[in-house]
Amino acid sequence: MKGVIRVLPWAMVAGAAWSIGAWFNLYYFQDPAWVNSIYTQKIARAEAIKAPRRILLVGGSSTHFGLQAERLQKKLNIPVVNLGLHAGLGLDGIFKLVQNEIRAGDIVVLFPEHDLLSYTPEENSGILATLVGLRSQRFDLLQGEQENPKNVANRLILVGSPRLFDVVAALRSEIFTRRKPTWYQFDVNQNGDSLDSLSGKPPFGETSVELSDASFQQIDHFRQFVEQRQGKLILGIPWKLAKSEPKTQSQLRQVIGSLSKIAPVVYNPKTLNLKEDISLFGDTTFHLTREGQKLRTEELAEQLRPLVTQKVARN
């Protein structure tokens, strides 16, 4: 009994610390707040469309900051919504956040970033998905299919474990400047596109890409779900700022070959969507400037045109 009494104060302190950390992560840490904001708006944009066919652009921030759904809609004369979110959600989180919006007749175009293609099951069900799920009361995000319960428990513990740097930076900003740190726009346009004009100096160098068994299975499972909803899945390769080395080209061709077993893959066969013009990119190797988004969207329109004007078949 004495041992329990001695432990109790420490348990109370730990519980209080977890609660404070959870509050910070859920309501002040910018990533889940930003994702939750744009997600809510994007879903509302998609729900408002009553057309028999829609094109849904799905992926991480390379989709949100890399494509212009409004421009694509004008090119293809089909309603288009940009449902790009954040790669930190993992494939599991991204799929669960968008799957309820998929209807019969929809053409879902998925653009998984290179990192998402190589993720392990744990990485594809990341802490950010848990945070966003809690904010959105989407508790199904807490646990992916066939996931180890231990991993779920670990993520719940991490919900109350803010990074010290983030806490200090946030408090410093709030106390001394009375404003939150600079971040991306929390609003989107009528098609779910980003309103940001990005700039910066992203790193330029070699890259590598591979497709893990876990990611292959998750994408294939998503394809089955889309088809059960009487929709069609198309896969796309995001533009990335990187040197077009023979080794990287070989890796990409192998990845594209594997993905084509799941669904049609749209990409530029000459460049494999590796770009060396840094002026087209904003603050990361996947985020595009306005001009980059325009060029990327126009190229995508031509790649999608033959697939959306006829029945989409698996390769």
XYZ file of C-alpha atoms in Angstrom:
315
model
C 0.000 0.000 0.000
C 2.849 2.352 0.867
C 4.390 1.595 -2.507
C 1.174 2.564 -4.239
C 1.026 5.809 -2.263
C 4.613 6.638 -3.234
C 3.927 5.940 -6.912
C 0.610 7.802 -7.038
C 2.067 11.363 -7.072
C 4.401 10.428 -9.904
C 1.497 8.902 -11.825
C -0.491 12.108 -11.328
C 2.445 14.197 -12.571
C 2.894 11.912 -15.587
C -0.830 12.103 -16.340
C -0.801 15.885 -16.103
C 2.280 16.088 -18.331
C 0.634 13.818 -20.917
C -2.529 15.941 -20.866
C -0.546 19.152 -21.397
C 1.433 17.516 -24.186
C -1.716 16.200 -25.839
C -3.330 19.648 -25.674
C -0.262 21.221 -27.269
C 0.026 18.609 -30.003
C -3.664 18.649 -30.873
C -4.445 22.358 -30.651
C -1.194 24.273 -31.075
C 1.262 22.109 -33.048
C 0.766 23.426 -36.567
C 0.901 20.221 -38.615
C -2.281 18.520 -37.318
C -4.106 21.859 -37.092
C -3.225 22.695 -40.706
C -4.083 19.230 -42.045
C -7.386 19.220 -40.170
C -8.288 22.648 -41.568
C -7.554 21.914 -45.219
C -9.020 18.395 -44.944
C -12.351 19.730 -43.683
C -12.537 22.265 -46.504
C -11.472 19.833 -49.225
C -14.080 17.262 -48.207
C -16.743 19.984 -48.181
C -15.716 20.981 -51.729
C -15.969 17.363 -52.874
C -19.328 16.768 -51.179
C -20.808 19.828 -52.889
C -20.251 18.325 -56.358
C -23.309 16.425 -57.584
C -21.940 15.444 -61.007
C -21.979 11.741 -62.022
C -18.183 11.790 -62.424
C -15.445 13.528 -60.495
C -11.657 13.384 -60.511
C -10.230 13.201 -56.987
C -6.511 13.999 -56.671
C -5.194 12.101 -53.645
C -1.781 12.176 -51.984
C 0.444 14.118 -49.639
C 1.624 17.710 -49.822
C 3.152 17.092 -53.266
C -0.452 16.891 -54.476
C -1.655 19.866 -52.429
C 1.294 22.055 -53.467
C 1.953 20.428 -56.839
C -1.305 20.410 -58.778
C -4.049 22.859 -59.733
C -7.389 21.071 -59.735
C -9.130 24.190 -61.005
C -6.928 24.269 -64.120
C -7.259 20.507 -64.643
C -11.044 20.809 -64.450
C -11.055 23.376 -67.248
C -8.762 21.202 -69.372
C -10.780 17.990 -69.004
C -14.264 19.440 -68.485
C -14.832 17.176 -65.474
C -15.193 18.384 -61.849
C -11.839 17.994 -60.080
C -11.033 18.279 -56.369
C -7.532 18.434 -54.893
C -7.605 16.143 -51.842
C -3.840 16.321 -51.300
C -2.964 16.388 -47.594
C 0.342 15.535 -45.861
C 2.698 12.590 -46.438
C 3.251 12.457 -42.664
C -0.190 10.875 -42.385
C 1.163 7.757 -44.074
C -0.764 5.873 -46.726
C -3.084 4.455 -44.086
C -4.054 7.903 -42.782
C -4.458 9.428 -46.254
C -6.668 6.565 -47.444
C -8.888 6.597 -44.373
C -9.405 10.345 -44.530
C -10.587 10.296 -48.154
C -12.207 6.887 -48.589
C -15.681 7.862 -47.352
C -15.884 10.543 -50.036
C -15.374 8.127 -52.948
C -18.548 7.546 -54.989
C -19.579 5.486 -57.989
C -18.167 7.000 -61.168
C -15.242 8.730 -59.444
C -11.776 8.662 -60.972
C -9.293 8.623 -58.099
C -5.743 9.632 -59.041
C -3.218 8.761 -56.331
C 0.214 10.441 -56.231
C 2.330 8.738 -53.529
C 5.583 10.558 -52.739
C 8.809 8.577 -53.005
C 9.011 8.246 -49.210
C 5.485 6.849 -48.988
C 6.373 4.189 -51.538
C 9.145 2.827 -49.332
C 7.398 3.104 -45.952
C 7.042 0.261 -43.471
C 3.615 -0.557 -41.954
C 4.463 1.541 -38.878
C 5.484 4.553 -40.976
C 2.336 4.248 -43.071
C 0.259 4.666 -39.884
C 2.151 7.573 -38.346
C 1.630 9.769 -35.298
C 0.305 12.632 -37.442
C -2.608 10.437 -38.563
C -3.404 9.780 -34.908
C -3.344 13.485 -34.057
C -5.495 14.439 -37.038
C -7.877 11.579 -36.257
C -8.333 12.822 -32.709
C -8.869 16.400 -33.861
C -11.408 15.239 -36.439
C -12.907 12.619 -34.090
C -11.995 10.059 -36.751
C -11.053 7.399 -34.211
C -10.725 4.773 -36.935
C -7.421 6.481 -37.751
C -5.999 5.232 -34.464
C -5.689 1.713 -35.740
C -4.929 0.437 -39.216
C -5.874 -2.994 -40.461
C -3.618 -5.802 -39.252
C -1.662 -3.360 -37.110
C 0.113 -4.494 -33.947
C -1.823 -3.178 -30.889
C 1.542 -2.275 -29.348
C 2.156 0.215 -32.158
C -1.260 1.782 -31.526
C -0.466 2.114 -27.816
C 2.916 3.669 -28.579
C 1.304 6.273 -30.836
C -1.244 7.139 -28.150
C 1.616 7.713 -25.715
C 3.330 9.952 -28.273
C 0.156 12.039 -28.566
C 1.034 13.466 -25.154
C 4.748 13.842 -25.874
C 5.399 17.215 -27.544
C 8.864 17.986 -28.841
C 10.607 20.389 -26.477
C 11.789 22.568 -29.365
C 8.210 23.039 -30.584
C 6.967 23.965 -27.113
C 9.728 26.521 -26.550
C 9.309 28.023 -30.031
C 5.545 28.254 -29.631
C 5.715 29.815 -26.174
C 8.384 32.272 -27.274
C 6.274 33.308 -30.253
C 3.122 33.634 -28.146
C 4.736 35.540 -25.267
C 7.099 37.851 -27.107
C 5.465 38.406 -30.488
C 1.807 37.611 -29.774
C 1.490 35.758 -33.058
C 1.869 32.192 -34.194
C 4.854 31.066 -36.284
C 4.648 31.609 -40.038
C 2.994 28.655 -41.705
C 1.089 27.602 -44.784
C -2.342 28.994 -45.634
C -5.128 27.298 -43.684
C -7.616 27.946 -46.515
C -8.041 26.457 -50.000
C -9.843 27.560 -53.177
C -13.122 26.154 -54.509
C -11.322 23.114 -55.954
C -9.265 22.387 -52.839
C -6.064 23.902 -54.259
C -3.392 25.623 -52.187
C -3.487 29.425 -51.956
C 0.217 29.642 -51.120
C 2.858 31.115 -53.431
C 5.877 29.080 -52.394
C 9.502 30.097 -52.720
C 12.781 28.904 -51.303
C 15.930 26.960 -52.053
C 15.151 23.246 -51.832
C 18.114 20.858 -51.838
C 19.168 19.532 -55.222
C 21.004 16.250 -55.495
C 20.694 12.540 -56.049
C 17.683 10.582 -54.868
C 16.605 6.979 -54.586
C 13.227 5.292 -54.625
C 11.925 1.825 -53.901
C 8.549 0.197 -53.352
C 8.109 -1.714 -50.105
C 5.841 -4.743 -49.864
C 3.765 -2.912 -47.258
C 3.156 0.091 -49.511
C 2.378 -2.128 -52.512
C -0.210 -4.034 -50.486
C -1.792 -0.875 -49.075
C -2.104 0.725 -52.506
C -3.564 -2.481 -53.942
C -6.015 -2.678 -51.047
C -7.011 0.935 -51.718
C -7.559 0.032 -55.379
C -9.912 -2.753 -54.322
C -11.812 -0.340 -52.078
C -12.173 2.214 -54.884
C -13.475 -0.464 -57.247
C -15.935 -1.711 -54.615
C -17.289 1.841 -54.583
C -17.580 1.545 -58.395
C -14.808 4.037 -58.946
C -11.532 3.749 -60.860
C -7.993 4.180 -59.560
C -5.136 5.710 -61.538
C -1.629 6.130 -60.131
C 0.662 9.082 -60.785
C 4.313 9.822 -60.066
C 4.869 13.247 -58.451
C 7.410 15.656 -59.889
C 10.581 15.697 -57.812
C 13.620 17.963 -57.890
C 16.544 15.573 -58.265
C 19.416 14.600 -60.521
C 18.306 12.222 -63.240
C 21.002 9.614 -62.654
C 20.944 6.217 -64.424
C 20.627 4.422 -61.069
C 17.614 6.516 -60.065
C 16.011 6.046 -63.479
C 16.417 2.286 -63.156
C 14.849 2.331 -59.687
C 11.911 4.413 -60.885
C 11.259 2.175 -63.886
C 11.184 -0.828 -61.583
C 8.785 0.929 -59.186
C 6.528 2.047 -62.047
C 6.514 -1.488 -63.434
C 5.354 -2.832 -60.069
C 2.716 -0.119 -59.624
C 1.331 -0.810 -63.102
C 0.294 -4.241 -61.831
C -2.137 -2.436 -59.543
C -3.508 0.302 -61.810
C -2.552 2.461 -64.816
C 0.375 4.781 -64.044
C 0.645 8.253 -65.609
C 4.105 9.813 -65.913
C 6.529 11.253 -68.428
C 8.446 8.270 -69.879
C 11.369 10.493 -70.893
C 11.992 12.268 -67.582
C 10.295 9.780 -65.228
C 9.076 12.980 -63.518
C 12.568 13.835 -62.228
C 13.149 17.566 -62.697
C 16.419 19.500 -62.600
C 14.983 23.023 -63.024
C 15.050 24.421 -59.485
C 12.993 27.464 -60.530
C 9.905 25.228 -60.729
C 10.114 24.268 -57.056
C 9.168 26.107 -53.884
C 10.316 25.232 -50.371
C 10.823 21.466 -50.816
C 11.806 19.016 -53.542
C 8.120 18.107 -54.046
C 6.380 21.492 -53.626
C 6.016 23.509 -56.828
C 5.859 27.217 -57.558
C 2.798 28.612 -59.337
C 4.538 28.219 -62.688
C 5.616 24.702 -61.778
C 2.053 23.791 -60.796
C 0.751 25.171 -64.086
C 3.200 23.150 -66.197
C 2.706 20.013 -64.121
C -1.095 20.265 -64.358
C -1.055 20.823 -68.113
C 1.162 17.775 -68.589
C -1.105 15.717 -66.333
C -4.184 16.795 -68.294
C -2.733 15.325 -71.488
C -1.750 12.117 -69.689
C -5.194 11.676 -68.132
C -7.239 12.632 -71.186
C -7.237 9.183 -72.882
C -7.964 7.485 -69.547
C -10.923 9.640 -68.526
C -12.570 9.578 -71.942
C -12.809 5.807 -71.979
C -13.223 2.973 -69.532
C -10.153 2.730 -67.287
C -8.725 -0.773 -67.260
C -5.984 -2.290 -65.148
C -2.694 -3.034 -66.867
